[in-house]
XYZ file of C-alpha atoms in Angstrom:
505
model
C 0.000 0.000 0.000
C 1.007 3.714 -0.886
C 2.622 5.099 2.426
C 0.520 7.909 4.336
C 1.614 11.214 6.220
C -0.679 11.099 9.074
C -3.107 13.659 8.501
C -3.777 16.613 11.463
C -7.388 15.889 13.501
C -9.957 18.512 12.757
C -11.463 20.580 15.286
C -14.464 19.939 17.537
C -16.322 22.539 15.739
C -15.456 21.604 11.642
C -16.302 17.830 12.738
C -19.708 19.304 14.071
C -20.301 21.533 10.977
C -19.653 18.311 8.931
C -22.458 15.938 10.002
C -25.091 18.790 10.292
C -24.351 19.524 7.035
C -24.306 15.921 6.104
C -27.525 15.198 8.304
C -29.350 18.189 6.571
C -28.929 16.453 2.953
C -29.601 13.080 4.571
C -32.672 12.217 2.630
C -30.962 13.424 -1.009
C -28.436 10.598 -0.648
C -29.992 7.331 -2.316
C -28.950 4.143 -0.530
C -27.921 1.393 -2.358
C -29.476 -1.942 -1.660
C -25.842 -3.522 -2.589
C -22.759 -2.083 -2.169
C -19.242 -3.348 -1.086
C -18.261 -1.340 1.817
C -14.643 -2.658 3.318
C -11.737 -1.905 5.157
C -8.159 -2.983 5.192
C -6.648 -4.262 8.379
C -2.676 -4.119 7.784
C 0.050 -6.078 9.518
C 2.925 -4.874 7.505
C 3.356 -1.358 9.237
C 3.959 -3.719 12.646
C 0.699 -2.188 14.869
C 0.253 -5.904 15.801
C 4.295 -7.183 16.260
C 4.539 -8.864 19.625
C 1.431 -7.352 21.012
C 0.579 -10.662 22.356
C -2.404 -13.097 22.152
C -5.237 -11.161 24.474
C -3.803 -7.636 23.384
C -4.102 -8.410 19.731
C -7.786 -9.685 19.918
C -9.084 -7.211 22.278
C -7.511 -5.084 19.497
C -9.116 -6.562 16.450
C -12.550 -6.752 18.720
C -12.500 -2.979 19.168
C -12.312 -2.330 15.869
C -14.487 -4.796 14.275
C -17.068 -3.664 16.343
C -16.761 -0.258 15.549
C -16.355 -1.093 11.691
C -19.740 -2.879 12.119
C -21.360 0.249 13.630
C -20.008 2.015 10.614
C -21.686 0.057 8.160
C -18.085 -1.729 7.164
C -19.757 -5.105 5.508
C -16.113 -6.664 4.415
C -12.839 -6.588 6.400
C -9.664 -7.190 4.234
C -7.379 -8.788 6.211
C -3.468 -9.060 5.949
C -2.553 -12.727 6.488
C 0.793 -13.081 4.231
C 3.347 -9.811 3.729
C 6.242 -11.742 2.808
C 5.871 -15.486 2.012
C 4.787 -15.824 5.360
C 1.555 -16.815 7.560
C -0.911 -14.983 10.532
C -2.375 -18.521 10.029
C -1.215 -22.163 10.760
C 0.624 -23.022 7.435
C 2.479 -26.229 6.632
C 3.975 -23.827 3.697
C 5.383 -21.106 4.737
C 6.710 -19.945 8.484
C 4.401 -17.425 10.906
C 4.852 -14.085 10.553
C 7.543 -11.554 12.566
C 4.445 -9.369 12.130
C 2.371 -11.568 14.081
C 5.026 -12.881 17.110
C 8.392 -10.993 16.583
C 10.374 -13.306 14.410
C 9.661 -15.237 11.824
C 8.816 -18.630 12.283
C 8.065 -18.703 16.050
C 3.993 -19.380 16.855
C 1.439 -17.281 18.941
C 1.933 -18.291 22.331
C -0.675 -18.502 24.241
C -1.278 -20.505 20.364
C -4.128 -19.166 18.213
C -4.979 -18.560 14.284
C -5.143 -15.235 13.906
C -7.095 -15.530 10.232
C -9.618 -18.506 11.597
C -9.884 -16.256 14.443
C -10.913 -13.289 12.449
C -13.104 -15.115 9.826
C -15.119 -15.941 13.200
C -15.419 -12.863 14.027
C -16.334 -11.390 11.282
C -19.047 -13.956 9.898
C -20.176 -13.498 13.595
C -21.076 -10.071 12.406
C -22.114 -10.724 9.421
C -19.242 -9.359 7.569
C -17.151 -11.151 4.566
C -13.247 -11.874 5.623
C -11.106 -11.621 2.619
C -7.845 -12.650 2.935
C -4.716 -10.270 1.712
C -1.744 -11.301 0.384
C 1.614 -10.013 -1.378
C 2.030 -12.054 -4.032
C 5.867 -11.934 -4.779
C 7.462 -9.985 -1.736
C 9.525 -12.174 0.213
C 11.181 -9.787 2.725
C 10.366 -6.290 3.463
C 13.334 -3.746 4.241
C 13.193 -4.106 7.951
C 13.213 -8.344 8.111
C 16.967 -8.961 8.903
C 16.070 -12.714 9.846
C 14.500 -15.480 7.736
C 13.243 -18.919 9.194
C 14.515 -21.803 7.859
C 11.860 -23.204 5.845
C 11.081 -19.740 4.095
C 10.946 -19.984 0.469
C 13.899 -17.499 -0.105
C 16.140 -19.072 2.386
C 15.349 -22.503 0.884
C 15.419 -21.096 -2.718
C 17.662 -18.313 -2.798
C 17.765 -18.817 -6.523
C 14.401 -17.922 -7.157
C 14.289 -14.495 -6.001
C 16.146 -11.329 -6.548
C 17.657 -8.384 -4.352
C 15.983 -4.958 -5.583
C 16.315 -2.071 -2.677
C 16.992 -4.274 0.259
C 13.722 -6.086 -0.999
C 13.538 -9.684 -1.511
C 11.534 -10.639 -4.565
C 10.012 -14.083 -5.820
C 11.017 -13.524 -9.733
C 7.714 -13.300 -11.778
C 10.123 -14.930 -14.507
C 10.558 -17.894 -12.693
C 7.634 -20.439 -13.479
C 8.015 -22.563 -10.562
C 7.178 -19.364 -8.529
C 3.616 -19.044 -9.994
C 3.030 -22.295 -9.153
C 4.812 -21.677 -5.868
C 2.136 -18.615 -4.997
C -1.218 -20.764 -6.265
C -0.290 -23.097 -4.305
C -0.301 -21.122 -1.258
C -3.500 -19.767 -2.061
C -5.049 -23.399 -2.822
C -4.368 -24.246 0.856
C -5.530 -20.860 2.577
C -9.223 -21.289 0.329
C -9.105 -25.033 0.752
C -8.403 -24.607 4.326
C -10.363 -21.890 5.911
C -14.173 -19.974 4.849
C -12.942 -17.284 3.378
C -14.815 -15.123 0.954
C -12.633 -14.051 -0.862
C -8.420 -13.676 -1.555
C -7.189 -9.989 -2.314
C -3.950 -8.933 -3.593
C -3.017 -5.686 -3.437
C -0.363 -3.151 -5.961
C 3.489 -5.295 -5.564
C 3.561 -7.252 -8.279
C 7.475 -6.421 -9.973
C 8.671 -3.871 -7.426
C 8.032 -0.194 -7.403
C 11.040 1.385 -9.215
C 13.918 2.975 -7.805
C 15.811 5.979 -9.968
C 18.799 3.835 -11.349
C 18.474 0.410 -10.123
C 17.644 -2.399 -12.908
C 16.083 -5.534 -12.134
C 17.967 -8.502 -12.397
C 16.492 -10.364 -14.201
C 18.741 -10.928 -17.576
C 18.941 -14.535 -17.078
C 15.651 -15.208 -16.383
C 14.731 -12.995 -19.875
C 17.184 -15.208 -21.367
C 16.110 -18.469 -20.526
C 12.168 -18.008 -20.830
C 11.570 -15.061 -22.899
C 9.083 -16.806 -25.277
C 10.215 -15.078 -28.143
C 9.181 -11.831 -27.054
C 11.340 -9.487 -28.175
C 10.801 -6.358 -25.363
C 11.510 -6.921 -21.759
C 8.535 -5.055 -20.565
C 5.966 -7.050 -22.747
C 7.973 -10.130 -21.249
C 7.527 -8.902 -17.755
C 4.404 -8.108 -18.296
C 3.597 -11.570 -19.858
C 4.775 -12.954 -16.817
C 2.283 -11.113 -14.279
C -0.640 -12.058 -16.791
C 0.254 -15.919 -16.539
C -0.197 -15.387 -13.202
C -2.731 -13.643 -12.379
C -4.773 -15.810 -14.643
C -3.517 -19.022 -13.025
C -4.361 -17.433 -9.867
C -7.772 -16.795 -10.723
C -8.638 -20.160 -11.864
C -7.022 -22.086 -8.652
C -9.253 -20.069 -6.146
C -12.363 -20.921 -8.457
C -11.231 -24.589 -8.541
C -10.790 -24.568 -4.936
C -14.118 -22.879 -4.071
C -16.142 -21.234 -6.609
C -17.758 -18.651 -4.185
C -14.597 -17.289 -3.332
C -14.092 -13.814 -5.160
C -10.727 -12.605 -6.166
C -10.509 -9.030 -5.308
C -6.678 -6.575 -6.843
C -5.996 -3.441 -5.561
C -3.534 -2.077 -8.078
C -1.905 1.293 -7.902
C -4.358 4.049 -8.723
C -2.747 5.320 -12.484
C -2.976 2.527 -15.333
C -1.197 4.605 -17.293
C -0.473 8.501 -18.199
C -1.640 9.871 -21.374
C 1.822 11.163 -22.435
C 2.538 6.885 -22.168
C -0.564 6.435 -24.163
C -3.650 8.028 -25.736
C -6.164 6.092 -23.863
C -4.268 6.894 -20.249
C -5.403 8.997 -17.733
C -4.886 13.062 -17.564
C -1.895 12.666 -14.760
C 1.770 12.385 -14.091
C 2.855 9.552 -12.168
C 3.389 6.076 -11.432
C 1.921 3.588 -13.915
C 1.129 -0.099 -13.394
C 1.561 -0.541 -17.004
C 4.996 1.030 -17.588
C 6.946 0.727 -13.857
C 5.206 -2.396 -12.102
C 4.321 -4.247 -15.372
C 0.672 -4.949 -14.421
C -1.549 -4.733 -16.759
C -4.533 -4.128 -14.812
C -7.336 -3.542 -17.454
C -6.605 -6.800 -19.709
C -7.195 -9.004 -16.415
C -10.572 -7.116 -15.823
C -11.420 -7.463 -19.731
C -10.558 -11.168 -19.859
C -12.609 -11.736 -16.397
C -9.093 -12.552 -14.344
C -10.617 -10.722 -11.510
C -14.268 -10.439 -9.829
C -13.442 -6.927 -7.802
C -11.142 -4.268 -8.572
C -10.073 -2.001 -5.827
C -7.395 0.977 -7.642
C -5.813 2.857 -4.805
C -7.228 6.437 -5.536
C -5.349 7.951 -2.238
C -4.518 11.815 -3.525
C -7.049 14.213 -3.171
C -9.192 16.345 -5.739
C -7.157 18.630 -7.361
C -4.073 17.167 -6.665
C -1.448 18.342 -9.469
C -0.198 15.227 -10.992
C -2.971 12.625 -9.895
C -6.701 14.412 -9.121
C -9.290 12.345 -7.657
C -11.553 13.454 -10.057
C -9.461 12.844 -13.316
C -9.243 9.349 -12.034
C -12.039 7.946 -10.756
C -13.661 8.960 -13.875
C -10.574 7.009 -15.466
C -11.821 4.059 -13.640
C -15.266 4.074 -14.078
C -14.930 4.545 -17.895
C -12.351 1.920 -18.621
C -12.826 -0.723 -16.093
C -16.222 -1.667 -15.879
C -16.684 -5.524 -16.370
C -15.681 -6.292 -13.183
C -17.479 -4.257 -9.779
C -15.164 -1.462 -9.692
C -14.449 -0.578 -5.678
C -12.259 2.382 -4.818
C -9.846 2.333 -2.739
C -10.082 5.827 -0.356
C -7.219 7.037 1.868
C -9.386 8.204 5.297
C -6.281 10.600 6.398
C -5.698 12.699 3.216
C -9.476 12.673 2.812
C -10.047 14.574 5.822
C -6.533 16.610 5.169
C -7.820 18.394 2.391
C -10.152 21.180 2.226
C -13.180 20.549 -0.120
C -12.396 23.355 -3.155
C -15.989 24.265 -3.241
C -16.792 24.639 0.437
C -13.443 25.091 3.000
C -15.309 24.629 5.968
C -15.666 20.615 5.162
C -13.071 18.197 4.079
C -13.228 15.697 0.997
C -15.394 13.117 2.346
C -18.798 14.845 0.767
C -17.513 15.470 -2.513
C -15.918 12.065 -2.845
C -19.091 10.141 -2.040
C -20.695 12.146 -4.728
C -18.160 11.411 -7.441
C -19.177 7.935 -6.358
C -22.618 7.859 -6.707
C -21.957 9.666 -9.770
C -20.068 7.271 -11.373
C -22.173 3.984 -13.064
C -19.695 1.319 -12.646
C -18.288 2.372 -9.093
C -19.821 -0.357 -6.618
C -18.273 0.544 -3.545
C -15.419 1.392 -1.348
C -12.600 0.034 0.531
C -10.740 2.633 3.378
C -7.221 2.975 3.996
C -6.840 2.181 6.426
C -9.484 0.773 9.341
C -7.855 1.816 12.206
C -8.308 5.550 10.622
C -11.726 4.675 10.573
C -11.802 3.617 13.887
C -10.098 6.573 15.751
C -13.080 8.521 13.633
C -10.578 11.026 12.284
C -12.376 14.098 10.916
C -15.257 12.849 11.622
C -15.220 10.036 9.263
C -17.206 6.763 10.795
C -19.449 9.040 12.015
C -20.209 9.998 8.809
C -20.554 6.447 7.531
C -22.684 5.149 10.116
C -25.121 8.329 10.151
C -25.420 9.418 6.750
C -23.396 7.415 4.042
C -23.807 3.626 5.457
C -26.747 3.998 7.947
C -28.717 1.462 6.158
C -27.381 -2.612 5.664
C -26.153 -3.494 1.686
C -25.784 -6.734 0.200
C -22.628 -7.427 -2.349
C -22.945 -6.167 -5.508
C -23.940 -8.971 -7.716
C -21.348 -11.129 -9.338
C -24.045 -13.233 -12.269
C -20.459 -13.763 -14.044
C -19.811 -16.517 -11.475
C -23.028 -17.520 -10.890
C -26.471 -16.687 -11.509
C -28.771 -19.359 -9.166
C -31.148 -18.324 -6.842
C -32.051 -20.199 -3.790
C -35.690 -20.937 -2.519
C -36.895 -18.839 -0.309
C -37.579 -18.988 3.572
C -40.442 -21.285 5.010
C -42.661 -20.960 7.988
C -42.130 -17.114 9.355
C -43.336 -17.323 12.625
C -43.676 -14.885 15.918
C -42.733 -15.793 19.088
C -42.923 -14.612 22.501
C -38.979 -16.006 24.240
C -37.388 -14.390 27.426
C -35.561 -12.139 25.313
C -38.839 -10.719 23.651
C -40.880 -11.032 20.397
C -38.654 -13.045 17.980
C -39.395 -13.890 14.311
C -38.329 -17.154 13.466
C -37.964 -19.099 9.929
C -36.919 -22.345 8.642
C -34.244 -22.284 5.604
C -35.388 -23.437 2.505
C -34.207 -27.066 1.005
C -31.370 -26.303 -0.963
C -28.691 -29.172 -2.548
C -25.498 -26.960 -3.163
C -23.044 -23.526 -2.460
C -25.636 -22.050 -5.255
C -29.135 -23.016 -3.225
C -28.092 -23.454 0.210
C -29.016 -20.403 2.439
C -25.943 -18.752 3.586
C -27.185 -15.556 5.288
C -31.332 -13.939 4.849
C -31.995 -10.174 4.169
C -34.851 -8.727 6.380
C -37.298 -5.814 5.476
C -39.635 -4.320 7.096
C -42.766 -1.969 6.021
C -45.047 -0.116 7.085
C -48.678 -0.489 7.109
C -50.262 0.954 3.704
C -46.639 0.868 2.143
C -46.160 -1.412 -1.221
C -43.458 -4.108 -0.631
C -40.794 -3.072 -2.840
C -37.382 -5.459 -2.250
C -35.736 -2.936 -4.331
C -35.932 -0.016 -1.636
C -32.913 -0.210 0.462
C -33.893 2.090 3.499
C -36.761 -1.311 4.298
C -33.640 -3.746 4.626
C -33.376 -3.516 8.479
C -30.934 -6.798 8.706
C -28.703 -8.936 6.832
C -28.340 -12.248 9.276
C -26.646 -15.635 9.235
C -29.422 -16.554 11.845
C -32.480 -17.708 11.608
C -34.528 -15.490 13.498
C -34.515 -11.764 14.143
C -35.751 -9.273 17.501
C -39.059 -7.448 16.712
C -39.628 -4.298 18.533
C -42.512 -4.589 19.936
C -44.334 -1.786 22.026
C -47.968 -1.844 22.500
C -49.109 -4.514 19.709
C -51.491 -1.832 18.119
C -49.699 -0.938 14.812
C -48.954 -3.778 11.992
C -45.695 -4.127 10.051
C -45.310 -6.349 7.462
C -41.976 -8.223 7.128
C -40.339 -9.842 4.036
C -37.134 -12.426 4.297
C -34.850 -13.551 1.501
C -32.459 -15.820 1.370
C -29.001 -15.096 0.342
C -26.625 -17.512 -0.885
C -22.716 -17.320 -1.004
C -22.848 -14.717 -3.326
C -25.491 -12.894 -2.160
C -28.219 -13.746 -5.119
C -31.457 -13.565 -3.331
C -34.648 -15.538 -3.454
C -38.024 -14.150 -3.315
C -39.466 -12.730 -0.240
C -41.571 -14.977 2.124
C -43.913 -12.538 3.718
C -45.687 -12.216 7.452
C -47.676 -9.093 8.597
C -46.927 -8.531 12.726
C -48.956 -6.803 15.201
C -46.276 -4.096 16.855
């Protein structure tokens, strides 16, 4: 992920003017019935590095909580920085990120990512787990375990800025990756496996990779290094892809890549900016994998702000949305620098409003993911307030993926009141189903008012999205009827039909 500069908190009073002025518009802002709304949790920067078993967890507890109040519906969750685990992994060696050094378990022992995909379905969010692809040591590792793949296979990565790097050029390394991923999916419930922007490393003024052998010995005729490195990425990616569906067809595969594809001074189809370019520098080439269907989310890192110089928000997320829309396009916001900058238009706010705007704006643009959660979480600027007030105050199922499957599971039986010591509960039976495609997996819950038409496609009725298979009724004096709908949701969130029953509450 793009480093951040830690962005100043706002005063009492701007924070205040922000929600009223958010509250005041509160009905102009149409809530989506699906929507991805995540949140990275990072490793990497070391928040978590011998913190300890109960520290960490009363940690991640904190702040999945408050990422549910926020409306967060998917947490994105580091599990492998550099070819190693937060899980237990027969593969490759625990994490220094996780215990210290690398190679030594939790103690007391747990599974961090088992532990969080727990959580989180107990909440009734998705865990997708995040890995880097072809780091193999970050700058500040100065010890590798044993059985890590670099230490065993030296000869299969390359030094580049005191990074260690699993060659892309190396075939045996794509193999070496999928399988990895084969035994996290085959493993654990995941819903999906994310990758973020490393794929060949970022470049540094003056230093080549070495990688002339490599060129040499597997070049496939292709006559520019580039196109070769590229070549290489695209193998992979698309070999990726196609061992997570194997594994477990349910299981999306999510990229965040670097937020320029490429300038327009690189090419006429680029982007108005002056930067980076996954294209040219990290030799990803983002928009064939979304136009050949290597991908089933697409997350580009949009961190700079509108009206930034050489990459404006604007400029890009426009980009995006016009270029990238076969796959549901998700974009990636930077909390801090959101909340840094002064909205052009009004300089009493931040970015925040005129972000969200650009995104409902935009046709393809199904969501968001934050950078980073614990930004989120400390509420900087104002920010989860906002989202759990005004922007995500109302539940959202996934944006539809009918590219991996369209089937559509039966709907609930028997909807039934009933009095329990905890109050009025409505209960249901799930419906008969024989597969991932008709089995329920979760049931949407919507609620209207008497006189009001039941209309599945109005958002601000879905009240709950549950695994269980009951929900709490408020009742108060049993004088006024609701009528409630439930759906089932499979693992992909393609819902039945509604199974009605009209309450006295």
């Amino acid at each position: 992920m793009m480093k951040n500069h830690i962005a100043k908190r706002l005063s009492i009073t701007t924070c205040l003017s922000i929600i009223i002025c958010l509250l005041s518009f509160s009905s102009a802002l149409a809530q989506p019935k699906r929507e991805f709304r995540g949140a990275w949790i990072q490793c990497v920067n070391g928040q978590f590095q011998g913190m300890g078993t109960q520290k960490m967890q009363q940690t991640l507890t904190y702040q999945l909580d408050e990422l549910q109040k926020d409306g967060v519906n998917v947490i994105i969750f580091q599990v492998r920085p550099e070819c190693d685990a937060l899980y237990q992994s027969q593969i490759e060696p625990w994490s220094r990120f996780l215990t210290g050094q690398q190679g030594k378990a939790p103690s007391p022992y747990w599974d961090p990512l088992q532990w969080m995909i727990d959580e989180c379905h107990r909440r009734n969010m998705e865990l997708h787990a995040w890995i880097n692809p072809y780091r193999a040591k970050t700058k500040t590792t100065k010890e590798l375990a044993v059985t890590h793949v670099a230490a065993r296979h030296p000869e299969r990565c390359f030094n580049y800025d005191d990074l260690l790097i699993l060659n892309p050029g190396i075939p045996e390394n794509r193999d070496y990756i999928c399988n990895v991923v084969r035994d996290i999916v085959t493993r654990y419930d995941v819903d999906g496996i994310h990758m973020d922007d490393y794929f060949y490393p970022y470049p540094v003024a003056g230093l080549d990779i070495p990688d002339n052998n490599e060129y040499r010995l597997h070049n496939n005729g292709i006559s520019n290094k580039g196109d070769w490195r590229r070549y290489n990425v695209n193998l992979f990616i698309e070999q990726f892809y196609k061992t997570v569906h194997e594994a477990k067809p349910w299981v999306k595969v999510g990229i965040s890549p670097f937020g320029i594809y490429r300038n327009k001074r690189s090419s006429e189809m680029g982007s108005n900016t002056n930067g980076l370019q996954n294209y040219d520098d990290l030799y990803a080439d983002i928009l064939l994998w979304v136009n050949n269907g290597w991908l089933d989310y697409l997350v580009p890192q949009i961190y700079w702000e509108i009206g930034n110089k050489a990459a404006d928000y604007e400029t890009l997320i426009r980009w995006w949305n016009q270029y990238a829309g076969k796959r549901p396009l998700v974009i990636g916001e930077d909390v801090e620098r959101t909340v840094k900058h002064k909205d052009l238009h009004n300089p009493n706010t931040h970015q925040m409003n005129a972000k969200y705007a650009l995104h409902q704006e935009m046709r393809n643009v199904r969501g968001t993911v934050l950078w980073y959660a614990k930004a989120v979480v400390d509420n900087i600027g104002s920010y989860g307030s906002a989202l759990r007030s005004y922007y995500w105050r109302t539940p959202a199922l996934q944006p539809s993926m009918d590219f991996i499957d369209k089937t559509v599971p039966k709907k609930p039986r028997k909807l039934k009141p009933v009095w329990t010591s905890d109050g009025l509960k409505l209960f249901w039976t799930a419906p008969k189903g024989k597969d991932w495609r008709t089995n329920a997996h979760q049931y949407a819950v919507y609620r209207f008012e008497k006189g009001e038409k039941v209309n599945l496609s109005d958002a601000t009725k879905l009240v709950l999205i549950t695994s269980d298979n009951y929900c709490s009724l408020p009742y108060t004096s049993g004088n006024k009827k609701y009528t409630y709908v439930v759906t089932t949701l499979n693992r992909l969130h393609n819902e039945s039909k509604g199974a009605k029953k009209t309450i006295k509450l």
